[in-house]
Amino acid sequence: MKKVSFIFLLLIIGYSIFHFSEKYLGVSVRRYGAPVDCHVNTDINKVIECINLNYMKFDAYTKDWSEGLSERYIGAKLNKLYRDTNIEFSAFSNIKACSNKNNCQVHIKNNNYRIDSYQDLVAYIRLQSDTQGYTYNRSNSFWNNIPASKLWRFSRSYKFPYHDIIISQKDGKYIFYVLSMEAVPLKGNYDLLIGSLTAFCSADKFSSSKKYICGGYRFYFYDEINDDIKNFSLSLDRRENPASALIKYGNSSYKIDLND
């Protein structure tokens, strides 16, 4: 009888530790992290507010988080470059020449990359969360770097371990669109997925010129987290002066108005 009581006590203690760790420390046996105590809501702003509050609570125990620090983080300069935008269902068509060749994936220097090519340019984007992008100009054999790291909204979200890239042109200048995805596990059957579409522009009409962030869009939808490498792709309606971006995730596809 004492043995049964002792085992029961251990189970209670174990459950209490697990519940505390999941609720306050963000620790979980779930693959994508502990679900935040927020639920699907048609008002995304309420979900974002709920996530912010819960993340502040988590970090109060782990990173000496404070309300002031959280506000500075959420209102950081990078986040101010993005505008929240609506998405609508739309058929996905990929204009990349490599779209039917291994999903535009290449393996270089022990790293996996997504790739796109347009005119004399070739663009690579590394498939890790600490990503880096590179462009290569075949005409002059010149390499150029795209500083594409940490394009996230939340510090504690699940970061998809890959990105996608596509090259376009506007007014004679090149624009490189980079798609990053993150997700926040929610209570219930669905999670909040957040896409960040970042535009990097050339300082002039030459592809070897410095790249800088010249705009960004964030969009939100509910689905289950799936980090299959083929799970999302980026395209445009056209290469020159694109009016919309096309994003495919799983079996669904969406359109973003770039003139919004």
CSV table of C-alpha atoms in Angstrom, one decimal:
chain,number,residue,atom,x,y,z
A,1,MET,CA,0.0,0.0,0.0
A,2,LYS,CA,2.8,2.4,0.9
A,3,LYS,CA,4.5,1.5,-2.4
A,4,VAL,CA,1.4,2.4,-4.4
A,5,SER,CA,1.0,5.7,-2.5
A,6,PHE,CA,4.6,6.5,-3.2
A,7,ILE,CA,4.2,5.9,-6.9
A,8,PHE,CA,1.1,7.9,-6.9
A,9,LEU,CA,2.9,10.8,-5.2
A,10,LEU,CA,5.7,10.6,-7.7
A,11,LEU,CA,3.2,10.8,-10.6
A,12,ILE,CA,1.6,13.9,-9.0
A,13,ILE,CA,5.0,15.6,-8.6
A,14,GLY,CA,6.0,14.6,-12.1
A,15,TYR,CA,2.8,16.0,-13.6
A,16,SER,CA,3.1,19.2,-11.6
A,17,ILE,CA,6.7,19.7,-12.8
A,18,PHE,CA,5.7,19.0,-16.4
A,19,HIS,CA,2.7,21.4,-16.2
A,20,PHE,CA,4.8,24.1,-14.7
A,21,SER,CA,7.6,23.7,-17.3
A,22,GLU,CA,5.1,23.7,-20.2
A,23,LYS,CA,3.0,26.6,-18.9
A,24,TYR,CA,5.8,28.9,-17.6
A,25,LEU,CA,9.0,27.8,-19.2
A,26,GLY,CA,7.9,26.9,-22.7
A,27,VAL,CA,9.4,23.4,-22.3
A,28,SER,CA,7.4,20.5,-23.8
A,29,VAL,CA,7.8,17.0,-25.2
A,30,ARG,CA,5.9,18.2,-28.3
A,31,ARG,CA,8.2,18.5,-31.3
A,32,TYR,CA,7.4,22.1,-32.0
A,33,GLY,CA,7.4,23.4,-28.4
A,34,ALA,CA,4.8,23.9,-25.7
A,35,PRO,CA,1.4,25.1,-27.0
A,36,VAL,CA,0.7,28.7,-25.9
A,37,ASP,CA,-2.5,29.1,-23.9
A,38,CYS,CA,-4.2,30.9,-26.7
A,39,HIS,CA,-6.9,29.7,-29.1
A,40,VAL,CA,-7.9,30.2,-32.7
A,41,ASN,CA,-9.8,33.4,-33.1
A,42,THR,CA,-11.0,35.3,-36.2
A,43,ASP,CA,-9.4,38.4,-34.8
A,44,ILE,CA,-5.7,37.9,-35.3
A,45,ASN,CA,-4.9,40.9,-33.2
A,46,LYS,CA,-6.4,39.2,-30.1
A,47,VAL,CA,-4.3,36.1,-30.8
A,48,ILE,CA,-1.1,38.1,-31.2
A,49,GLU,CA,-1.9,40.0,-28.0
A,50,CYS,CA,-2.5,36.7,-26.2
A,51,ILE,CA,0.8,35.3,-27.5
A,52,ASN,CA,2.7,38.4,-26.5
A,53,LEU,CA,1.4,38.2,-22.9
A,54,ASN,CA,2.2,34.5,-22.7
A,55,TYR,CA,5.7,34.8,-24.1
A,56,MET,CA,6.4,37.6,-21.6
A,57,LYS,CA,5.3,35.2,-18.8
A,58,PHE,CA,7.5,32.5,-20.1
A,59,ASP,CA,10.6,34.7,-20.4
A,60,ALA,CA,10.0,36.2,-16.9
A,61,TYR,CA,11.3,32.9,-15.7
A,62,THR,CA,13.9,32.2,-18.3
A,63,LYS,CA,15.4,35.4,-19.6
A,64,ASP,CA,14.6,38.1,-17.0
A,65,TRP,CA,11.9,39.3,-19.3
A,66,SER,CA,10.1,42.5,-18.5
A,67,GLU,CA,7.2,44.4,-19.9
A,68,GLY,CA,9.5,47.2,-21.0
A,69,LEU,CA,12.0,44.9,-22.7
A,70,SER,CA,9.1,43.0,-24.4
A,71,GLU,CA,7.7,46.2,-25.8
A,72,ARG,CA,11.2,47.2,-27.1
A,73,TYR,CA,11.5,43.7,-28.7
A,74,ILE,CA,8.0,43.7,-30.3
A,75,GLY,CA,8.5,47.3,-31.5
A,76,ALA,CA,12.1,46.7,-32.7
A,77,LYS,CA,13.3,48.4,-35.9
A,78,LEU,CA,13.0,45.2,-38.0
A,79,ASN,CA,9.4,44.7,-37.1
A,80,LYS,CA,8.6,48.3,-38.1
A,81,LEU,CA,9.6,47.5,-41.6
A,82,TYR,CA,6.8,45.0,-42.0
A,83,ARG,CA,3.1,45.7,-42.6
A,84,ASP,CA,0.4,43.2,-41.7
A,85,THR,CA,-1.4,42.2,-44.9
A,86,ASN,CA,-4.4,40.1,-45.8
A,87,ILE,CA,-4.1,37.0,-47.9
A,88,GLU,CA,-6.7,35.4,-50.2
A,89,PHE,CA,-6.9,31.9,-51.6
A,90,SER,CA,-5.5,31.7,-55.1
A,91,ALA,CA,-4.2,29.0,-57.5
A,92,PHE,CA,-0.4,28.6,-57.2
A,93,SER,CA,1.7,28.7,-60.4
A,94,ASN,CA,5.5,28.7,-60.1
A,95,ILE,CA,7.4,30.9,-62.6
A,96,LYS,CA,10.8,29.6,-61.5
A,97,ALA,CA,12.6,27.7,-64.3
A,98,CYS,CA,13.8,25.2,-61.7
A,99,SER,CA,10.3,24.5,-60.2
A,100,ASN,CA,10.2,21.0,-61.6
A,101,LYS,CA,13.8,20.2,-60.8
A,102,ASN,CA,14.1,18.9,-57.3
A,103,ASN,CA,11.8,21.7,-56.0
A,104,CYS,CA,14.5,24.3,-56.7
A,105,GLN,CA,16.8,22.8,-54.1
A,106,VAL,CA,20.6,22.5,-54.4
A,107,HIS,CA,23.3,21.2,-52.1
A,108,ILE,CA,26.4,23.4,-51.9
A,109,LYS,CA,29.3,23.4,-49.3
A,110,ASN,CA,27.5,20.9,-47.0
A,111,ASN,CA,24.4,23.1,-46.8
A,112,ASN,CA,21.0,22.9,-48.5
A,113,TYR,CA,19.8,26.0,-50.5
A,114,ARG,CA,16.7,27.1,-52.3
A,115,ILE,CA,17.6,28.6,-55.7
A,116,ASP,CA,16.2,30.9,-58.4
A,117,SER,CA,17.6,32.2,-61.6
A,118,TYR,CA,16.6,35.2,-63.8
A,119,GLN,CA,18.5,36.8,-66.7
A,120,ASP,CA,22.2,36.6,-65.7
A,121,LEU,CA,21.5,36.2,-62.0
A,122,VAL,CA,21.4,33.2,-59.7
A,123,ALA,CA,20.2,33.6,-56.1
A,124,TYR,CA,20.7,31.1,-53.3
A,125,ILE,CA,19.1,31.1,-49.9
A,126,ARG,CA,20.3,28.8,-47.1
A,127,LEU,CA,17.8,26.5,-45.6
A,128,GLN,CA,18.8,27.0,-41.9
A,129,SER,CA,17.1,29.4,-39.5
A,130,ASP,CA,20.4,31.4,-39.3
A,131,THR,CA,20.0,31.9,-43.1
A,132,GLN,CA,22.1,33.8,-45.5
A,133,GLY,CA,21.5,34.6,-49.1
A,134,TYR,CA,23.9,34.9,-52.0
A,135,THR,CA,23.5,36.1,-55.6
A,136,TYR,CA,25.8,35.3,-58.5
A,137,ASN,CA,26.1,37.2,-61.8
A,138,ARG,CA,27.1,34.9,-64.6
A,139,SER,CA,28.2,37.8,-66.8
A,140,ASN,CA,30.9,39.1,-64.5
A,141,SER,CA,31.3,36.1,-62.1
A,142,PHE,CA,30.6,38.4,-59.2
A,143,TRP,CA,29.1,37.1,-55.8
A,144,ASN,CA,27.0,39.3,-53.6
A,145,ASN,CA,25.6,38.8,-50.1
A,146,ILE,CA,22.0,39.3,-49.0
A,147,PRO,CA,21.8,39.9,-45.2
A,148,ALA,CA,18.7,37.8,-44.6
A,149,SER,CA,19.0,36.6,-41.0
A,150,LYS,CA,16.4,36.8,-38.2
A,151,LEU,CA,13.4,37.7,-40.2
A,152,TRP,CA,11.0,36.7,-37.4
A,153,ARG,CA,8.2,38.3,-35.4
A,154,PHE,CA,8.6,36.2,-32.2
A,155,SER,CA,11.7,35.1,-30.4
A,156,ARG,CA,10.2,31.9,-29.1
A,157,SER,CA,8.3,30.7,-32.2
A,158,TYR,CA,9.1,27.6,-34.1
A,159,LYS,CA,11.3,28.6,-37.0
A,160,PHE,CA,11.0,26.7,-40.2
A,161,PRO,CA,14.5,25.5,-41.0
A,162,TYR,CA,14.4,26.8,-44.6
A,163,HIS,CA,13.4,29.8,-46.7
A,164,ASP,CA,12.6,30.5,-50.3
A,165,ILE,CA,13.7,33.2,-52.7
A,166,ILE,CA,12.7,34.7,-56.0
A,167,ILE,CA,14.2,37.4,-58.2
A,168,SER,CA,12.1,40.2,-59.8
A,169,GLN,CA,12.8,43.5,-61.4
A,170,LYS,CA,11.2,47.0,-61.0
A,171,ASP,CA,12.2,50.2,-62.8
A,172,GLY,CA,15.3,48.5,-64.0
A,173,LYS,CA,16.4,47.5,-60.5
A,174,TYR,CA,16.5,44.0,-59.1
A,175,ILE,CA,14.3,43.0,-56.1
A,176,PHE,CA,14.9,39.8,-54.2
A,177,TYR,CA,11.9,38.5,-52.3
A,178,VAL,CA,12.6,36.1,-49.4
A,179,LEU,CA,9.9,34.1,-47.6
A,180,SER,CA,10.5,33.1,-44.0
A,181,MET,CA,8.0,31.0,-42.0
A,182,GLU,CA,7.5,30.6,-38.2
A,183,ALA,CA,4.7,29.1,-36.2
A,184,VAL,CA,3.3,29.3,-32.7
A,185,PRO,CA,1.7,26.1,-31.3
A,186,LEU,CA,-1.8,26.9,-30.0
A,187,LYS,CA,-4.2,25.1,-27.8
A,188,GLY,CA,-6.5,22.9,-29.9
A,189,ASN,CA,-6.1,21.4,-33.3
A,190,TYR,CA,-4.5,24.2,-35.2
A,191,ASP,CA,-1.5,26.5,-34.8
A,192,LEU,CA,-0.8,30.1,-35.9
A,193,LEU,CA,1.5,30.2,-38.9
A,194,ILE,CA,3.2,33.5,-39.7
A,195,GLY,CA,4.9,34.3,-43.0
A,196,SER,CA,7.3,37.1,-43.5
A,197,LEU,CA,7.9,38.2,-47.1
A,198,THR,CA,10.9,40.5,-47.2
A,199,ALA,CA,12.0,42.6,-50.2
A,200,PHE,CA,15.7,43.3,-50.7
A,201,CYS,CA,16.5,45.9,-53.3
A,202,SER,CA,19.7,46.7,-55.1
A,203,ALA,CA,21.0,50.2,-54.5
A,204,ASP,CA,21.3,50.7,-58.3
A,205,LYS,CA,20.7,48.9,-61.5
A,206,PHE,CA,23.7,46.6,-61.1
A,207,SER,CA,23.3,43.3,-59.4
A,208,SER,CA,26.6,43.6,-57.6
A,209,SER,CA,25.4,46.7,-55.7
A,210,LYS,CA,24.6,46.6,-52.0
A,211,LYS,CA,21.2,45.0,-51.0
A,212,TYR,CA,19.0,46.6,-48.4
A,213,ILE,CA,15.5,45.8,-47.0
A,214,CYS,CA,13.1,47.9,-49.0
A,215,GLY,CA,9.8,46.5,-47.7
A,216,GLY,CA,8.1,43.6,-46.0
A,217,TYR,CA,4.8,41.9,-45.5
A,218,ARG,CA,3.5,39.7,-42.7
A,219,PHE,CA,0.5,37.3,-43.1
A,220,TYR,CA,-1.2,34.9,-40.8
A,221,PHE,CA,-3.2,31.7,-41.2
A,222,TYR,CA,-4.2,28.7,-39.1
A,223,ASP,CA,-2.9,25.2,-40.0
A,224,GLU,CA,-0.9,22.4,-38.5
A,225,ILE,CA,2.9,22.8,-38.3
A,226,ASN,CA,4.7,20.6,-40.8
A,227,ASP,CA,8.3,21.2,-41.4
A,228,ASP,CA,8.5,19.1,-44.5
A,229,ILE,CA,11.0,20.8,-46.8
A,230,LYS,CA,8.5,20.8,-49.7
A,231,ASN,CA,5.7,22.3,-47.6
A,232,PHE,CA,6.0,25.9,-48.7
A,233,SER,CA,7.1,27.7,-51.9
A,234,LEU,CA,7.2,31.3,-53.2
A,235,SER,CA,6.5,32.7,-56.6
A,236,LEU,CA,5.2,35.9,-58.3
A,237,ASP,CA,2.6,36.6,-60.9
A,238,ARG,CA,5.4,38.0,-63.2
A,239,ARG,CA,9.1,38.8,-63.1
A,240,GLU,CA,8.9,42.5,-64.0
A,241,ASN,CA,6.9,44.8,-61.9
A,242,PRO,CA,5.1,42.0,-60.0
A,243,ALA,CA,1.7,42.9,-58.6
A,244,SER,CA,1.3,39.9,-56.3
A,245,ALA,CA,3.2,37.2,-54.5
A,246,LEU,CA,2.0,33.6,-54.5
A,247,ILE,CA,2.7,31.4,-51.5
A,248,LYS,CA,2.0,27.7,-51.3
A,249,TYR,CA,1.7,25.9,-47.9
A,250,GLY,CA,0.8,22.2,-47.9
A,251,ASN,CA,-2.4,21.8,-50.0
A,252,SER,CA,-3.4,25.5,-49.8
A,253,SER,CA,-2.1,28.5,-51.7
A,254,TYR,CA,-2.5,32.2,-51.2
A,255,LYS,CA,-2.0,35.5,-52.9
A,256,ILE,CA,-0.5,38.7,-51.4
A,257,ASP,CA,-1.1,42.1,-53.0
A,258,LEU,CA,2.3,43.7,-53.4
A,259,ASN,CA,0.7,47.1,-54.1
A,260,ASP,CA,-1.2,47.1,-50.8
